[in-house]
Short mmCIF file of N, CA, C and O in Angstrom, two decimals:
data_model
loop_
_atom_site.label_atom_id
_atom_site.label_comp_id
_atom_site.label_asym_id
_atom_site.label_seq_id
_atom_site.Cartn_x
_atom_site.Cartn_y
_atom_site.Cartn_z
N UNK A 76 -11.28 115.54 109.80
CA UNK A 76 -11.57 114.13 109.55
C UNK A 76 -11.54 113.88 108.05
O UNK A 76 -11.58 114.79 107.22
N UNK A 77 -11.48 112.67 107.77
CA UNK A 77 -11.61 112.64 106.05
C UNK A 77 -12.77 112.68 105.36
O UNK A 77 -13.67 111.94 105.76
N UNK A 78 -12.95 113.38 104.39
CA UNK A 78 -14.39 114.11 103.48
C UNK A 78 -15.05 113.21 103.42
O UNK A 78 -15.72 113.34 102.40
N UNK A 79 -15.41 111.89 104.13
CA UNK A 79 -16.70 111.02 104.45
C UNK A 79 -17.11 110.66 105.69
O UNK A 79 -16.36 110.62 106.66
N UNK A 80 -18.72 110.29 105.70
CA UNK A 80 -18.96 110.04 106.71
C UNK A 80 -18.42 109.32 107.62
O UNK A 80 -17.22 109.54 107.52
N UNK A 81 -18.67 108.40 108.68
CA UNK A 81 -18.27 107.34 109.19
C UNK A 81 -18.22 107.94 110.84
O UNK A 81 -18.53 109.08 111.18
N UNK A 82 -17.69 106.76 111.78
CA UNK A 82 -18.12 107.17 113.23
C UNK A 82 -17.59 107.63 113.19
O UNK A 82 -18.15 108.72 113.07
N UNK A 83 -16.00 107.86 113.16
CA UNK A 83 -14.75 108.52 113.52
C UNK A 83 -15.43 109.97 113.48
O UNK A 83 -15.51 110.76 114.41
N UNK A 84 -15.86 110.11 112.30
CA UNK A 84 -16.47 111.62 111.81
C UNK A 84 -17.87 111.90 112.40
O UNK A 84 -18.06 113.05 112.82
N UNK A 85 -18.70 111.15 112.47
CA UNK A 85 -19.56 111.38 113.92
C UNK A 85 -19.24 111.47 115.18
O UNK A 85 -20.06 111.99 115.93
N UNK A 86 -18.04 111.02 115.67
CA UNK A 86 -17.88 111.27 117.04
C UNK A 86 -16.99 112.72 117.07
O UNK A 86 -16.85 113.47 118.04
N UNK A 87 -16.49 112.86 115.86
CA UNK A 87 -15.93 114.58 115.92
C UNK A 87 -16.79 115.38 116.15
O UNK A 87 -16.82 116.15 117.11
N UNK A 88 -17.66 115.28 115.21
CA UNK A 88 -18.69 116.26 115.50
C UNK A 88 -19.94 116.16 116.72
O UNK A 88 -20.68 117.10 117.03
N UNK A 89 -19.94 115.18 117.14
CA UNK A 89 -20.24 115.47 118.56
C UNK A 89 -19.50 116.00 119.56
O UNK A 89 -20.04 116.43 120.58
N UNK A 90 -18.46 116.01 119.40
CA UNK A 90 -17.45 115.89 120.50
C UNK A 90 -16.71 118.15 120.01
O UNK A 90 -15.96 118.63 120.86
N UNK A 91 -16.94 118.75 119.20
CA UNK A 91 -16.83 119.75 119.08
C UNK A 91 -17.55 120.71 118.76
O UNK A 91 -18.47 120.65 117.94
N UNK A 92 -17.03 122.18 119.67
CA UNK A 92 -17.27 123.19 119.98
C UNK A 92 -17.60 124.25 118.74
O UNK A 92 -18.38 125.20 118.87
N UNK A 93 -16.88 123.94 117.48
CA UNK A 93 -17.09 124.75 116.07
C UNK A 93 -16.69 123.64 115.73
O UNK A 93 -15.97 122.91 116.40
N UNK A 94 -17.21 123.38 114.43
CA UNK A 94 -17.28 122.73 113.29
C UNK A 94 -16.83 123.37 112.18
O UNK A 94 -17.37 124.41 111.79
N UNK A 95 -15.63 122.72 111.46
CA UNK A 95 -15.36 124.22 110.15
C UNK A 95 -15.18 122.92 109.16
O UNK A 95 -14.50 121.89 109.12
N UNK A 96 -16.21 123.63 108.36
CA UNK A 96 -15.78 122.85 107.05
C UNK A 96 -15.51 123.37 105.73
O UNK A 96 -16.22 124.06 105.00
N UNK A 97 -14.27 122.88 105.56
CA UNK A 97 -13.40 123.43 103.87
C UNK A 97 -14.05 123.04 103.04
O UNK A 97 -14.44 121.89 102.85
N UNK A 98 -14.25 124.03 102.43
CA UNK A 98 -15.08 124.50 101.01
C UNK A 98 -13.98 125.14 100.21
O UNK A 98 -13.66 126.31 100.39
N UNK A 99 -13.22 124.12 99.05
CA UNK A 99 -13.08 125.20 97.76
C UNK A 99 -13.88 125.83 97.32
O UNK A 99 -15.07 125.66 97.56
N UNK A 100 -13.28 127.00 96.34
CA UNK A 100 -14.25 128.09 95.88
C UNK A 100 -14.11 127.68 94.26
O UNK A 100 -13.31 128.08 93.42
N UNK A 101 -15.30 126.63 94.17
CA UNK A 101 -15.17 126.00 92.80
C UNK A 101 -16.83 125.56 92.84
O UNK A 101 -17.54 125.35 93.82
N UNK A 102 -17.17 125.52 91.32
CA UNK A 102 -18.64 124.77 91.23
C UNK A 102 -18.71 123.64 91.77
O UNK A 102 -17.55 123.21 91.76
N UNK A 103 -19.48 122.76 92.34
CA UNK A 103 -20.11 121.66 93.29
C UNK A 103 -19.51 121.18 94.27
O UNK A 103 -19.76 120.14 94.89
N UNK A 104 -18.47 122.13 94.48
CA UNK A 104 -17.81 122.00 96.07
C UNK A 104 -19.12 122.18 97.21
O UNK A 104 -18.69 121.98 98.35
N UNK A 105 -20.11 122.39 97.20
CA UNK A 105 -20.86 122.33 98.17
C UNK A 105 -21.73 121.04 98.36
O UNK A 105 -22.56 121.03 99.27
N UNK A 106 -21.58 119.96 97.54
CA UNK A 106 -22.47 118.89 97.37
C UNK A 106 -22.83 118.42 98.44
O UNK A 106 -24.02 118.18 98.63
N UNK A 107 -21.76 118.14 99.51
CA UNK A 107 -21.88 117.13 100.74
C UNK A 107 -22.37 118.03 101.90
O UNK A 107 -22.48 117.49 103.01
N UNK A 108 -22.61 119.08 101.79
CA UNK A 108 -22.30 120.07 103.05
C UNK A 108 -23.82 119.76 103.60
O UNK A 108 -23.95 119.91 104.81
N UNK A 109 -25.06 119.32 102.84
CA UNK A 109 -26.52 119.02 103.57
C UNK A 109 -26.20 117.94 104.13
O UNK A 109 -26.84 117.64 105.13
N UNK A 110 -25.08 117.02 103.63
CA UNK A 110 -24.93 115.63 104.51
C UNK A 110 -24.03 115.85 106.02
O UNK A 110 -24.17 115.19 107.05
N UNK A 111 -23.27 116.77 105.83
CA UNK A 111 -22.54 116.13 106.40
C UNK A 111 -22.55 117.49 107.99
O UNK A 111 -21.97 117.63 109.07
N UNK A 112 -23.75 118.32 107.04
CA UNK A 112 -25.12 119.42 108.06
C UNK A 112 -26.22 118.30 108.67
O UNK A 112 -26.60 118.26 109.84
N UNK A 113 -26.52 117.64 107.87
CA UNK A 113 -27.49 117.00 108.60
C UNK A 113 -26.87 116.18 109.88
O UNK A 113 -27.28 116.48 111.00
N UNK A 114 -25.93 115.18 109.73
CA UNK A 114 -25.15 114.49 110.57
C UNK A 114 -24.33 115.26 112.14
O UNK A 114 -23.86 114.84 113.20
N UNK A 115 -24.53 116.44 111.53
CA UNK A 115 -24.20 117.30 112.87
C UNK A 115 -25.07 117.40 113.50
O UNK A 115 -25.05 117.01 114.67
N UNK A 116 -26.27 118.03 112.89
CA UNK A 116 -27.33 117.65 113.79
C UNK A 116 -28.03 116.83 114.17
O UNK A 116 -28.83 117.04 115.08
N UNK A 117 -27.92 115.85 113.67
CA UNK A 117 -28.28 114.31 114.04
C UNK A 117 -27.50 114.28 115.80
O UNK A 117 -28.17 114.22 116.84
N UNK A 118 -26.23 114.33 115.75
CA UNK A 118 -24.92 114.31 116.54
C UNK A 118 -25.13 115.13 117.63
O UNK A 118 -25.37 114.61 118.73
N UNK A 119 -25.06 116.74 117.44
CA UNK A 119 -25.05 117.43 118.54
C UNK A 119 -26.45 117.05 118.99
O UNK A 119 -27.42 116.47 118.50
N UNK A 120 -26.04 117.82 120.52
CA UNK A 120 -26.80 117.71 121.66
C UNK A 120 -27.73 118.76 122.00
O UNK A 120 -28.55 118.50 122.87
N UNK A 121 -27.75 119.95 121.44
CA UNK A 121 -27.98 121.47 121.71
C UNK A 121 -27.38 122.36 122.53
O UNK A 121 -27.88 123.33 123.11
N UNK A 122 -26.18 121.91 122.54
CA UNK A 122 -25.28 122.87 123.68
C UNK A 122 -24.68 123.99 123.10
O UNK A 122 -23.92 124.60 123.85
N UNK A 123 -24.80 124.37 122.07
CA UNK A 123 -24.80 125.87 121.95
C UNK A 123 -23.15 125.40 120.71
O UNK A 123 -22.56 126.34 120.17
N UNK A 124 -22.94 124.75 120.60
CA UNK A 124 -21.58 124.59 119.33
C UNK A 124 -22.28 125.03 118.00
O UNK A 124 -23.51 125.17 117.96
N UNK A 125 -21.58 125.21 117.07
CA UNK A 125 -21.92 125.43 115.81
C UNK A 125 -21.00 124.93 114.68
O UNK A 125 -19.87 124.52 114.94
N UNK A 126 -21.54 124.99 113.30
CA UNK A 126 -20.89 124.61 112.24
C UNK A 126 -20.95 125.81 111.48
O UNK A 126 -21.81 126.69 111.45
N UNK A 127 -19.59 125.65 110.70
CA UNK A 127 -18.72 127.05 109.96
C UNK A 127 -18.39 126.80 108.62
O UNK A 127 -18.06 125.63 108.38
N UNK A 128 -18.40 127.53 107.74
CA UNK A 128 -17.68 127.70 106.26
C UNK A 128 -16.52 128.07 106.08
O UNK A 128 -16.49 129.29 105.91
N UNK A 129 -15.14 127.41 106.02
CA UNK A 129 -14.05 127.96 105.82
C UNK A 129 -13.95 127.84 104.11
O UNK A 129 -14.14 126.78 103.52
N UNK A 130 -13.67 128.89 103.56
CA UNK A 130 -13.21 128.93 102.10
C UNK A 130 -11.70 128.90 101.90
O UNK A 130 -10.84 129.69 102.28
N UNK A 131 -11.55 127.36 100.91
CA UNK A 131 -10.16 127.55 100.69
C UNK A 131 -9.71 127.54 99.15
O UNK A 131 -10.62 127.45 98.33
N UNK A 132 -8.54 127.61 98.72
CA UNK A 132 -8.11 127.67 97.15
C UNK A 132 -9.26 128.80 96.51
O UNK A 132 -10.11 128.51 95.66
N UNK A 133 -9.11 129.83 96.99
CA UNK A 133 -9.97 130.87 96.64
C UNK A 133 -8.68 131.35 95.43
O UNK A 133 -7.50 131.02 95.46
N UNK A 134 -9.23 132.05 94.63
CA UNK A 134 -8.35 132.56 93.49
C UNK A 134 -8.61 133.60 93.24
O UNK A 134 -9.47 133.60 92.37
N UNK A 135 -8.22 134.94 93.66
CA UNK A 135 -8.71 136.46 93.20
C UNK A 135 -8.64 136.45 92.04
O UNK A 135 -9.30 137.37 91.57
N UNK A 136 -7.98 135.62 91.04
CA UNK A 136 -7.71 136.03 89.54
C UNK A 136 -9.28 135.45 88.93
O UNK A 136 -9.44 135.68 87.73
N UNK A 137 -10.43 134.72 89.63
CA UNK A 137 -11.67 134.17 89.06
C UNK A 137 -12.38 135.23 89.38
O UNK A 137 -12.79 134.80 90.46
N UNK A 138 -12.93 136.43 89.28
CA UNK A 138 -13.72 137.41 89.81
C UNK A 138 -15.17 136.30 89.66
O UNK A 138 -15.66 135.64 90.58
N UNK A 139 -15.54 136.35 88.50
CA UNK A 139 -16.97 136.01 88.24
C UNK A 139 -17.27 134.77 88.69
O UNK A 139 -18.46 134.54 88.93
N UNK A 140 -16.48 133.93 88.86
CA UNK A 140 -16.96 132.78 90.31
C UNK A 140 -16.64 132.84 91.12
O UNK A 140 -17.00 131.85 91.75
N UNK A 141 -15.78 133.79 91.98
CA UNK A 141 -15.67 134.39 93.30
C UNK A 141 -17.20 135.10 93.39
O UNK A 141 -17.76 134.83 94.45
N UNK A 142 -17.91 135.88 92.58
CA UNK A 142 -19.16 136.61 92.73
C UNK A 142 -19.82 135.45 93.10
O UNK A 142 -20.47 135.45 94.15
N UNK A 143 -19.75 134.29 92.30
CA UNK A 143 -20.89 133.30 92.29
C UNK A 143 -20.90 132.58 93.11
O UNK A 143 -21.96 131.95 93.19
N UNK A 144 -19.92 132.27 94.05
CA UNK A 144 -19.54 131.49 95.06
C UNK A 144 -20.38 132.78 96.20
O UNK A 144 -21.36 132.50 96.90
N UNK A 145 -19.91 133.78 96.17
CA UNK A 145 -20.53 134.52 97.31
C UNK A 145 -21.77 134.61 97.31
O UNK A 145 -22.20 134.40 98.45
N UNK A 146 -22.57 134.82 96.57
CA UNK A 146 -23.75 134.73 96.40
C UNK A 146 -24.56 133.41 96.84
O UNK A 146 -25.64 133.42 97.45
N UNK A 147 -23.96 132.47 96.49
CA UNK A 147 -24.49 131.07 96.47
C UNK A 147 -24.32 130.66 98.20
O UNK A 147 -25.06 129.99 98.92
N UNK A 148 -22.79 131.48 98.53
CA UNK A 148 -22.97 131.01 100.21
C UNK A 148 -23.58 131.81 101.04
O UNK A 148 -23.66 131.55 102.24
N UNK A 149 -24.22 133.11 100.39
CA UNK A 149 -25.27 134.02 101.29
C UNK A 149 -26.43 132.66 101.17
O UNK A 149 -26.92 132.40 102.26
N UNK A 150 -26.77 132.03 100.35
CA UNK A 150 -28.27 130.96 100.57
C UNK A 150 -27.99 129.81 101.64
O UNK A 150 -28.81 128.93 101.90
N UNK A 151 -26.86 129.93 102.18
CA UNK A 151 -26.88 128.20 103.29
C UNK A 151 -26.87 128.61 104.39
O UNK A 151 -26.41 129.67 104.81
N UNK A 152 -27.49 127.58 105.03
CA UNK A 152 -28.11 127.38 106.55
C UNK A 152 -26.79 127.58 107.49
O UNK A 152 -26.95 127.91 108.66
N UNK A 153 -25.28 127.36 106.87
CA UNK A 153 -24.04 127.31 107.60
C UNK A 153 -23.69 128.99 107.12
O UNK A 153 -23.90 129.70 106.14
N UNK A 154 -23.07 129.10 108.38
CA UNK A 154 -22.40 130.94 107.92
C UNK A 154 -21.35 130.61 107.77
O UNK A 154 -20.85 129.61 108.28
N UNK A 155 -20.67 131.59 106.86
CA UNK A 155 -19.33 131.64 106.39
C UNK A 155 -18.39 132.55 106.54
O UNK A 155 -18.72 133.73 106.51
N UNK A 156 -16.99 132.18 106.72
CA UNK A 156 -15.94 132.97 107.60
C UNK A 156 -15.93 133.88 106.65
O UNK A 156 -16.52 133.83 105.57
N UNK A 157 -15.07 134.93 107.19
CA UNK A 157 -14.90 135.81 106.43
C UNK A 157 -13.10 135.56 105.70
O UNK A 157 -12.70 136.08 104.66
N UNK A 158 -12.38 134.72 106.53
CA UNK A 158 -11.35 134.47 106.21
C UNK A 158 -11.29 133.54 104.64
O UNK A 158 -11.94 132.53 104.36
N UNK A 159 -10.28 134.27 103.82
CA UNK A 159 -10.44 133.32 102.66
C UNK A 159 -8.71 132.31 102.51
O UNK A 159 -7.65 132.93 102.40
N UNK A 160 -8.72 131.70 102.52
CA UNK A 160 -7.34 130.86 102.06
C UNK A 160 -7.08 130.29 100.57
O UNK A 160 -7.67 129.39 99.98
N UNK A 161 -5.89 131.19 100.12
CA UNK A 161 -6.06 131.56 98.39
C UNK A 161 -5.07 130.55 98.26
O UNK A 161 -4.14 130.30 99.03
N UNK A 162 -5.42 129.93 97.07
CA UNK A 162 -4.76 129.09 96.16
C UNK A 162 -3.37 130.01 96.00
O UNK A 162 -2.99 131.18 95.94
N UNK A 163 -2.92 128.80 95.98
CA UNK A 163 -0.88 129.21 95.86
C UNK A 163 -0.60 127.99 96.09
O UNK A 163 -1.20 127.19 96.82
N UNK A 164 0.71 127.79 95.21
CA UNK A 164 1.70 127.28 95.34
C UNK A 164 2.01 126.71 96.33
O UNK A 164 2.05 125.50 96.53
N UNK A 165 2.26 127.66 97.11
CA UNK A 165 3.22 127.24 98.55
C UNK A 165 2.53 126.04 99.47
O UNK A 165 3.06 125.35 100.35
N UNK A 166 1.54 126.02 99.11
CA UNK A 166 0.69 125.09 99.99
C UNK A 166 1.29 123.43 99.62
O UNK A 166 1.76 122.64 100.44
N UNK A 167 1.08 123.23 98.09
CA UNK A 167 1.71 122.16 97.67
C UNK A 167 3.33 121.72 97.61
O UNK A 167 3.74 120.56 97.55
N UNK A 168 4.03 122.78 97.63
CA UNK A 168 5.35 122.60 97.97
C UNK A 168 5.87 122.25 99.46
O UNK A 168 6.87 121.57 99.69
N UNK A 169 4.96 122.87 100.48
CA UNK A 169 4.76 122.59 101.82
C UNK A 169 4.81 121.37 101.74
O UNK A 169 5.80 120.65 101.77
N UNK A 170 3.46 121.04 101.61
CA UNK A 170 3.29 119.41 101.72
C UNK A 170 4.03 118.66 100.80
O UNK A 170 4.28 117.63 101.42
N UNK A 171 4.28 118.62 100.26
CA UNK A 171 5.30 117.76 99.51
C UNK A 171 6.60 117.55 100.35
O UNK A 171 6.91 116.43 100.75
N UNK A 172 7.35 118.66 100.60
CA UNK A 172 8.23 118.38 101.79
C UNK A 172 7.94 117.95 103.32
O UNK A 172 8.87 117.70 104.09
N UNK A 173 6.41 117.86 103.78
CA UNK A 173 6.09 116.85 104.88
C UNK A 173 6.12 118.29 105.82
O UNK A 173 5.90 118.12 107.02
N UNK A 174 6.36 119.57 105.40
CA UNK A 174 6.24 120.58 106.08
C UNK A 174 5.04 121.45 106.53
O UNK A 174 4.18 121.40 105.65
N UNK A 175 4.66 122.25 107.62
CA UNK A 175 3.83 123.18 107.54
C UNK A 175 3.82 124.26 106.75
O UNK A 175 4.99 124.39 106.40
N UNK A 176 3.27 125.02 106.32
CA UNK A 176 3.44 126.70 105.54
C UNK A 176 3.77 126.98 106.65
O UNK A 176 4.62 126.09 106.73
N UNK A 177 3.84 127.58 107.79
CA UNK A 177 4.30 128.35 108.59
C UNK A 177 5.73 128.02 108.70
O UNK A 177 6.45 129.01 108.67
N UNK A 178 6.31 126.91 108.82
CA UNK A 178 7.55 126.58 108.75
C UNK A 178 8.31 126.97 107.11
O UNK A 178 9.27 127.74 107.00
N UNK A 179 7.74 126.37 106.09
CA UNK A 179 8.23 126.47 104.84
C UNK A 179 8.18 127.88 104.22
O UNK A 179 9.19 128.37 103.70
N UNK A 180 6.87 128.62 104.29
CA UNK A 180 7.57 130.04 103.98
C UNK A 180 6.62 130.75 104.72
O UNK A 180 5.48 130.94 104.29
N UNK A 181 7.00 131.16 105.81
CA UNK A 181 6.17 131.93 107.40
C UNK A 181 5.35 133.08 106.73
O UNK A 181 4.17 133.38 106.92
N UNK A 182 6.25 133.62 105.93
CA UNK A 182 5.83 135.13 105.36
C UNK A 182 4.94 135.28 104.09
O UNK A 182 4.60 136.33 103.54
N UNK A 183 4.62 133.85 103.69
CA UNK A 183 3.94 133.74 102.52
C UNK A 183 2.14 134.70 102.47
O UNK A 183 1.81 135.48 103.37
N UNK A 184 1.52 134.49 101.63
CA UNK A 184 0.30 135.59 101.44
C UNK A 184 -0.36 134.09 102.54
O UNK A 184 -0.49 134.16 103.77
N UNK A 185 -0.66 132.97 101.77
CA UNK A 185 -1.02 131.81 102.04
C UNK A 185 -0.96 131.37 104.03
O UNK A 185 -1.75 130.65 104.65
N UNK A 186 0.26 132.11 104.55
CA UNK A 186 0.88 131.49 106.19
C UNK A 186 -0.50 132.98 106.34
O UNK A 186 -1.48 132.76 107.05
N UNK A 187 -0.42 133.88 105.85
CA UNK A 187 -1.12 134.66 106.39
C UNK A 187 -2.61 134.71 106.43
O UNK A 187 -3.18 134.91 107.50
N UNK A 188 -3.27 134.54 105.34
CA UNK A 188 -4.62 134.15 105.58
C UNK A 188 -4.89 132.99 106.39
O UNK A 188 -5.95 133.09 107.01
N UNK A 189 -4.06 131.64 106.63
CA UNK A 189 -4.11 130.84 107.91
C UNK A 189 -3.95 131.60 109.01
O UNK A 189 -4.27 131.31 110.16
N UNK A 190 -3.52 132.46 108.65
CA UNK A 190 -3.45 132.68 110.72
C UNK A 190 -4.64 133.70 110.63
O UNK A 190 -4.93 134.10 111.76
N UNK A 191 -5.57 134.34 109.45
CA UNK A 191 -6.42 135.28 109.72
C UNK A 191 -7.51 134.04 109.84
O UNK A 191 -8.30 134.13 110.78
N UNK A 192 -7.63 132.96 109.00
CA UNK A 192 -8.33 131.79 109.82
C UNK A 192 -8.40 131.33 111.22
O UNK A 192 -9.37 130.83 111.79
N UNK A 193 -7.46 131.51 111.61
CA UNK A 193 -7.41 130.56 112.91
C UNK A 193 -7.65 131.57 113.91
O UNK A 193 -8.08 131.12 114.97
N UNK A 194 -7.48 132.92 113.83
CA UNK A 194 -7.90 134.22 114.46
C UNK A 194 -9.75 134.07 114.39
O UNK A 194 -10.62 134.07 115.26
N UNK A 195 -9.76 134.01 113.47
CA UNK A 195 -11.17 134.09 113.35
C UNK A 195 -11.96 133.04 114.19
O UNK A 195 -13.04 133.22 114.75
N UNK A 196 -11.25 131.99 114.15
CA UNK A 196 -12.16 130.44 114.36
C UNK A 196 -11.83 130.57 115.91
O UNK A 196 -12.72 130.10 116.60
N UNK A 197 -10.59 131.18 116.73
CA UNK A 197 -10.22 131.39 117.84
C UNK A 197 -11.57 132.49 118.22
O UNK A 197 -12.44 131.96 118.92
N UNK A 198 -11.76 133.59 117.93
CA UNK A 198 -12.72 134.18 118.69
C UNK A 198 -14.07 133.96 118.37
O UNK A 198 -14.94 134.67 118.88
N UNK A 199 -14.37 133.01 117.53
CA UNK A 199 -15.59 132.06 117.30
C UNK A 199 -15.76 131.44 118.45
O UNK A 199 -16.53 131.87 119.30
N UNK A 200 -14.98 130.25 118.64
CA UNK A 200 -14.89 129.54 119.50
C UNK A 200 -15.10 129.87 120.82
O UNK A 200 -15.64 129.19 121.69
N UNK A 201 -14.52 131.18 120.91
CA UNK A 201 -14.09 131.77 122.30
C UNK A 201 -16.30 132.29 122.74
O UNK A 201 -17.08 132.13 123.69
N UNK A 202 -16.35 132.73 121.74
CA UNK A 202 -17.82 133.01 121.98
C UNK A 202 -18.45 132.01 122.11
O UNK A 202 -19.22 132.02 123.07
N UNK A 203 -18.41 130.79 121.30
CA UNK A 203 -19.64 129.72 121.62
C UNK A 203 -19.19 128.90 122.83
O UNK A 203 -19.98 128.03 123.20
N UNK A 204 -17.88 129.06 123.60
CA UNK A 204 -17.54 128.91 124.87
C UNK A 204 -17.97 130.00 125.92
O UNK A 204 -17.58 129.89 127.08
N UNK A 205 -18.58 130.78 125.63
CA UNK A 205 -19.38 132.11 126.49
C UNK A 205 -20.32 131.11 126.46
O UNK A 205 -20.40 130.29 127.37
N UNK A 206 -21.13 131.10 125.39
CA UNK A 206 -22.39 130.54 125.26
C UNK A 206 -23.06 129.29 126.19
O UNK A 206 -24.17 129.37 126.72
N UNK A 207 -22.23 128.22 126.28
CA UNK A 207 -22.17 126.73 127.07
C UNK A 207 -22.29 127.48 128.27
O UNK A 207 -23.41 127.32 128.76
N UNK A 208 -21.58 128.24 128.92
CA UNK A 208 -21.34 128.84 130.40
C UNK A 208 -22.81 129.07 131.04
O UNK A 208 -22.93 129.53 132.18
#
């Protein structure tokens, strides 16, 4: 949904099973995340769904705010994937041509940490669908 509130974005999050929300790995990228934590739970029902930390534009070349980012997301109430999605290029050249990364360059580092995302968020899911049962 788009990075503000509104129904559209309340009825998502009622209406789903995991909740993932993109977090760059940059200082005050976390500002909204009590709002838009609280509004989930405002929303859900208690049926067993949850909300997730996806980290994206991660940059191995920042060690010392990669430390600080990890540290800072061991303190929140939301757990965080283990999947990271690194800043590159390819992402913006993608979109610029109206393309997916998987289409524009399949084999990129970038197509690959998406699919170790979506692996991840797949057997997430798959569990908090045990859970409802």
């Amino acid at each position: 949904t788009p990075p503000q509130l509104n129904a559209f974005t309340e009825a998502a999050l009622a209406a789903a099973n995991v909740v993932v929300v993109p977090v760059p790995a940059m200082a005050h990228a976390l500002q909204g995340l009590d709002e838009i934590h609280a509004a989930w739970q405002d929303v859900s029902d208690g049926t067993g769904g949850e909300m997730v930390i996806a980290v994206n534009l991660w940059d191995r070349r920042t060690s010392l705010t990669n430390r600080a980012m990890d540290d800072t997301y061991g303190d929140l109430p939301v757990p965080v994937l283990k999947s990271r999605v690194v800043r590159a290029e390819v992402l913006n050249q993608a979109g610029l041509s109206l393309e997916l990364v998987y289409d524009y360059s399949p084999r990129s580092v970038v197509a690959g940490c998406l699919r170790d995302l979506a692996s991840e968020l797949w057997r997430r899911a798959g569990k908090v669908e045990r859970a409802r049962s």
